[in-house]
Amino acid sequence: MEEDSVFGVPSLTTMRRKVELLPFAALFALALLTTTGHAGPPNVKGKISGHEKLVPEVYAEAAKPEARRWTWREPSPSVAAQFRALSANPSRDICIAATTSANQEKQEFRMTVTGGRVFPTTIVVTPNTQLAFKNFDPFKHRIYVTSATGQRVLQPDDLQPNAVRTWAAQGAGRYEVRDELYPSVRTFVVVDPQVVQVAYPGRDGAFGFSLPSGDYVLKAFFNGRAVGKQINFTAKDRGVVELKEPLKLDEGTDTK
């Protein structure tokens, strides 16, 4: 693991081996996650905007009266109004994917199960990429996975503390990770055969990639769906490509 001098957070590369998504505390600081063997500092940098207008589905679901999660519906008078609005956390909820025209190799990732959530809450991977769900909680979970049509492609089973359960999506599409015991678990897996690398923005919206030279299409995903307009760019062997315009997540697509 090497330190990223731009964002001041760890930068990870697979280099044809297993890549682990960081545990809960470290994941919040993650600004760059590399999923190819191209090591080095970021050679493509950009920012996102409009993420404060995105509300994770798990929040909207918890706020419904029929959910009976009353604490979500009672604002605290000690908290200023501007801080009561729930919105996306870029470092876990917004996945920026760099894609190309060629199909990519499968990878392996560890997904962090903790605090009644699975992190990250959206990830983009290639087909047959193995996701290893590790339970860092002191209690068990019963996670399962459904396809876009609602069919269960991974059946519920006990995931004890410190245990690991693996699953790999066979084909392209959108999948959802849920938990029979904890409705707060809602993580989305988008399978795209042409994704080269993904990144998670920092709190300031900045993100970066370390990519081989070539032409790419930048896509943003939230709640397992594409948001904002795609951006075409070319990575170079030398120099850093600064994307001039921010990736506007609240523009051009339906964010609901």
Coordinates of C-alpha atoms in Angstrom, one line a residue:
M1 CA 0.0 0.0 0.0
E2 CA 1.4 3.4 -0.9
E3 CA 0.4 6.9 0.1
D4 CA -1.4 9.0 -2.4
S5 CA 0.4 12.4 -2.3
V6 CA -2.6 14.2 -3.9
F7 CA -5.3 13.2 -1.5
G8 CA -3.3 12.1 1.5
V9 CA -5.0 8.7 1.7
P10 CA -4.0 5.1 0.8
S11 CA -4.1 4.2 -2.9
L12 CA -4.6 0.5 -3.6
T13 CA -3.8 -1.5 -6.7
T14 CA -4.6 -5.2 -7.5
M15 CA -1.5 -5.9 -9.6
R16 CA -3.2 -9.3 -10.4
R17 CA -3.9 -10.0 -6.7
K18 CA -6.6 -9.5 -4.2
V19 CA -7.6 -6.0 -3.4
E20 CA -9.4 -5.2 -0.1
L21 CA -11.8 -2.4 0.4
L22 CA -10.8 -0.8 3.6
P23 CA -12.7 -1.3 6.9
F24 CA -15.3 1.2 8.0
A25 CA -13.1 3.9 9.6
A26 CA -10.6 3.9 6.7
L27 CA -13.2 3.8 4.0
F28 CA -14.6 7.2 5.0
A29 CA -11.2 8.6 4.1
L30 CA -10.8 6.7 0.8
A31 CA -10.6 9.0 -2.2
L32 CA -9.0 6.6 -4.7
L33 CA -9.5 2.9 -5.3
T34 CA -7.5 1.4 -8.1
T35 CA -8.6 -1.8 -9.8
T36 CA -6.0 -2.3 -12.4
G37 CA -2.3 -3.1 -12.3
H38 CA -1.3 0.5 -13.3
A39 CA 0.5 1.8 -10.2
G40 CA 1.6 5.3 -9.5
P41 CA 0.1 8.7 -8.5
P42 CA -3.1 9.9 -10.2
N43 CA -2.7 11.0 -13.8
V44 CA -6.4 12.0 -14.1
K45 CA -8.1 14.3 -11.6
G46 CA -11.6 15.6 -11.4
K47 CA -14.4 16.7 -9.1
I48 CA -18.1 16.0 -8.6
S49 CA -20.9 18.5 -7.8
G50 CA -24.5 18.2 -7.0
H51 CA -24.0 15.2 -4.6
E52 CA -25.6 17.1 -1.8
K53 CA -28.9 16.7 -3.7
L54 CA -28.7 12.9 -3.8
V55 CA -30.5 10.9 -1.0
P56 CA -29.6 7.3 -0.5
E57 CA -32.6 4.9 -0.8
V58 CA -31.9 3.5 2.6
Y59 CA -32.6 7.0 4.1
A60 CA -35.7 7.5 2.1
E61 CA -36.9 4.0 3.1
A62 CA -36.3 4.6 6.8
A63 CA -38.2 7.9 6.7
K64 CA -41.4 6.4 5.6
P65 CA -44.1 6.2 8.4
E66 CA -44.8 2.5 7.7
A67 CA -41.1 1.7 8.4
R68 CA -41.8 2.7 12.1
R69 CA -38.3 4.1 12.5
W70 CA -39.5 7.1 14.4
T71 CA -36.1 8.6 15.2
W72 CA -35.7 9.3 11.5
R73 CA -38.8 11.5 11.5
E74 CA -38.1 13.6 14.7
P75 CA -35.7 16.5 14.0
S76 CA -33.5 17.5 17.0
P77 CA -33.9 21.2 18.0
S78 CA -30.2 21.1 19.0
V79 CA -29.1 20.5 15.4
A80 CA -29.1 23.4 12.9
A81 CA -31.6 23.0 10.0
Q82 CA -28.9 22.9 7.4
F83 CA -27.4 19.8 9.0
R84 CA -30.6 17.9 9.2
A85 CA -30.8 17.2 5.5
L86 CA -29.6 13.7 4.7
S87 CA -27.6 13.3 1.5
A88 CA -25.0 11.1 -0.1
N89 CA -21.6 10.5 1.5
P90 CA -19.3 10.6 -1.6
S91 CA -16.6 8.4 -0.1
R92 CA -19.0 5.4 0.2
D93 CA -22.1 6.2 -1.8
I94 CA -20.8 7.5 -5.1
C95 CA -18.7 5.3 -7.3
I96 CA -16.8 6.9 -10.2
A97 CA -16.0 4.4 -12.9
A98 CA -13.5 4.7 -15.8
T99 CA -14.6 2.5 -18.6
T100 CA -13.1 1.6 -22.0
S101 CA -14.2 -0.1 -25.2
A102 CA -12.5 -3.4 -24.3
N103 CA -13.7 -6.1 -21.8
Q104 CA -11.6 -6.3 -18.6
E105 CA -10.4 -9.1 -16.4
K106 CA -12.2 -10.1 -13.3
Q107 CA -10.9 -8.9 -9.9
E108 CA -11.5 -9.7 -6.2
F109 CA -12.7 -7.3 -3.5
R110 CA -13.5 -7.5 0.2
M111 CA -16.7 -5.8 1.2
T112 CA -16.9 -4.4 4.7
V113 CA -19.9 -5.4 6.8
T114 CA -20.2 -3.2 9.9
G115 CA -22.5 -0.9 11.8
G116 CA -25.6 -2.5 10.1
R117 CA -24.3 -1.5 6.6
V118 CA -22.2 -2.9 3.8
F119 CA -19.5 -0.6 2.4
P120 CA -19.2 0.7 -0.1
T121 CA -22.8 1.1 -0.9
T122 CA -22.3 1.2 -4.7
I123 CA -19.5 -0.6 -6.5
V124 CA -18.9 -1.2 -10.2
V125 CA -17.1 -4.5 -11.2
T126 CA -16.5 -6.7 -14.1
P127 CA -18.4 -10.0 -14.5
N128 CA -17.2 -12.9 -12.3
T129 CA -15.5 -10.6 -9.9
Q130 CA -15.6 -12.2 -6.5
L131 CA -16.9 -10.1 -3.6
A132 CA -15.9 -11.3 -0.2
F133 CA -18.3 -10.0 2.5
K134 CA -16.5 -9.9 5.9
N135 CA -18.4 -9.3 9.0
F136 CA -16.7 -6.8 11.4
D137 CA -19.7 -6.6 13.7
P138 CA -19.9 -8.5 17.0
F139 CA -23.2 -10.0 15.9
K140 CA -24.3 -12.1 12.9
H141 CA -25.8 -10.9 9.6
R142 CA -27.9 -12.8 7.0
I143 CA -27.0 -11.1 3.8
Y144 CA -28.5 -12.1 0.4
V145 CA -28.3 -10.7 -3.1
T146 CA -31.1 -10.0 -5.6
S147 CA -31.0 -9.3 -9.3
A148 CA -32.7 -6.3 -10.9
T149 CA -35.9 -8.4 -11.4
G150 CA -36.0 -9.3 -7.7
Q151 CA -34.7 -12.9 -8.1
R152 CA -32.4 -14.0 -5.3
V153 CA -29.1 -15.0 -6.7
L154 CA -27.5 -15.5 -3.3
Q155 CA -29.7 -17.1 -0.6
P156 CA -29.7 -15.8 3.0
D157 CA -27.3 -17.5 5.4
D158 CA -25.7 -16.7 8.7
L159 CA -22.6 -14.5 8.5
Q160 CA -21.0 -14.8 11.9
P161 CA -18.6 -12.2 13.4
N162 CA -15.2 -12.3 11.6
A163 CA -16.6 -14.7 9.0
V164 CA -16.5 -14.2 5.3
R165 CA -19.0 -15.0 2.6
T166 CA -18.2 -14.8 -1.1
W167 CA -20.4 -14.1 -4.2
A168 CA -19.7 -13.3 -7.9
A169 CA -22.1 -11.9 -10.4
Q170 CA -22.1 -13.9 -13.6
G171 CA -23.4 -11.3 -16.0
A172 CA -23.8 -7.6 -16.5
G173 CA -26.6 -5.8 -14.7
R174 CA -27.6 -4.3 -11.3
Y175 CA -27.7 -6.3 -8.2
E176 CA -28.6 -5.4 -4.6
V177 CA -27.2 -6.7 -1.3
R178 CA -29.7 -6.9 1.5
D179 CA -29.9 -8.4 5.0
E180 CA -32.8 -10.4 6.5
L181 CA -31.9 -9.1 10.0
Y182 CA -31.0 -5.5 9.3
P183 CA -33.0 -3.4 6.7
S184 CA -30.3 -0.7 6.9
V185 CA -28.2 -2.9 4.6
R186 CA -28.6 -1.8 1.0
T187 CA -25.6 -2.0 -1.2
F188 CA -25.7 -2.0 -5.0
V189 CA -23.4 -3.9 -7.3
V190 CA -23.2 -2.8 -10.9
V191 CA -21.6 -5.3 -13.3
D192 CA -20.0 -3.7 -16.4
P193 CA -17.5 -5.8 -18.4
Q194 CA -15.7 -2.6 -19.6
V195 CA -14.9 -1.0 -16.2
V196 CA -11.1 -0.5 -15.8
Q197 CA -11.0 1.3 -12.5
V198 CA -13.2 2.9 -9.9
A199 CA -12.7 5.8 -7.5
Y200 CA -14.6 7.2 -4.5
P201 CA -14.5 11.0 -4.1
G202 CA -13.4 12.7 -0.9
R203 CA -15.6 15.0 1.2
D204 CA -14.6 17.9 -1.1
G205 CA -15.7 16.0 -4.2
A206 CA -12.2 15.5 -5.6
F207 CA -11.2 12.1 -7.1
G208 CA -8.4 10.7 -9.1
F209 CA -7.4 7.8 -11.3
S210 CA -4.1 6.2 -12.1
L211 CA -4.8 4.9 -15.6
P212 CA -2.8 3.4 -18.5
S213 CA -2.7 5.8 -21.5
G214 CA -5.8 5.5 -23.7
D215 CA -9.4 6.7 -24.2
Y216 CA -11.9 6.4 -21.5
V217 CA -15.5 7.2 -20.6
L218 CA -16.1 8.4 -17.1
K219 CA -19.4 7.4 -15.4
A220 CA -20.8 8.1 -12.0
F221 CA -23.1 5.7 -10.1
F222 CA -25.3 6.3 -7.1
N223 CA -27.9 3.8 -5.6
G224 CA -26.6 1.4 -8.2
R225 CA -27.7 3.7 -11.1
A226 CA -25.9 6.0 -13.5
V227 CA -26.1 9.7 -12.5
G228 CA -24.9 12.8 -14.3
K229 CA -23.6 13.0 -17.8
Q230 CA -20.8 10.8 -19.0
I231 CA -17.4 12.4 -19.7
N232 CA -15.0 11.3 -22.5
F233 CA -11.3 11.8 -21.8
T234 CA -7.8 10.6 -22.7
A235 CA -5.2 9.5 -20.2
K236 CA -1.6 10.0 -21.0
D237 CA 1.6 8.3 -19.9
R238 CA 3.1 11.7 -18.9
G239 CA 1.5 14.6 -17.2
V240 CA -1.8 14.9 -15.4
V241 CA -5.1 15.3 -17.1
E242 CA -7.3 17.8 -15.2
L243 CA -11.0 17.5 -16.1
K244 CA -12.1 21.1 -16.6
E245 CA -15.7 20.7 -15.7
P246 CA -17.0 18.9 -12.6
L247 CA -19.0 15.8 -13.0
K248 CA -22.5 17.2 -12.3
L249 CA -24.4 14.3 -10.6
D250 CA -27.7 16.2 -10.4
E251 CA -27.8 16.9 -14.2
G252 CA -28.9 14.8 -17.2
T253 CA -30.3 11.8 -15.4
D254 CA -33.0 10.8 -13.0
T255 CA -31.4 10.6 -9.6
K256 CA -34.4 9.1 -7.8

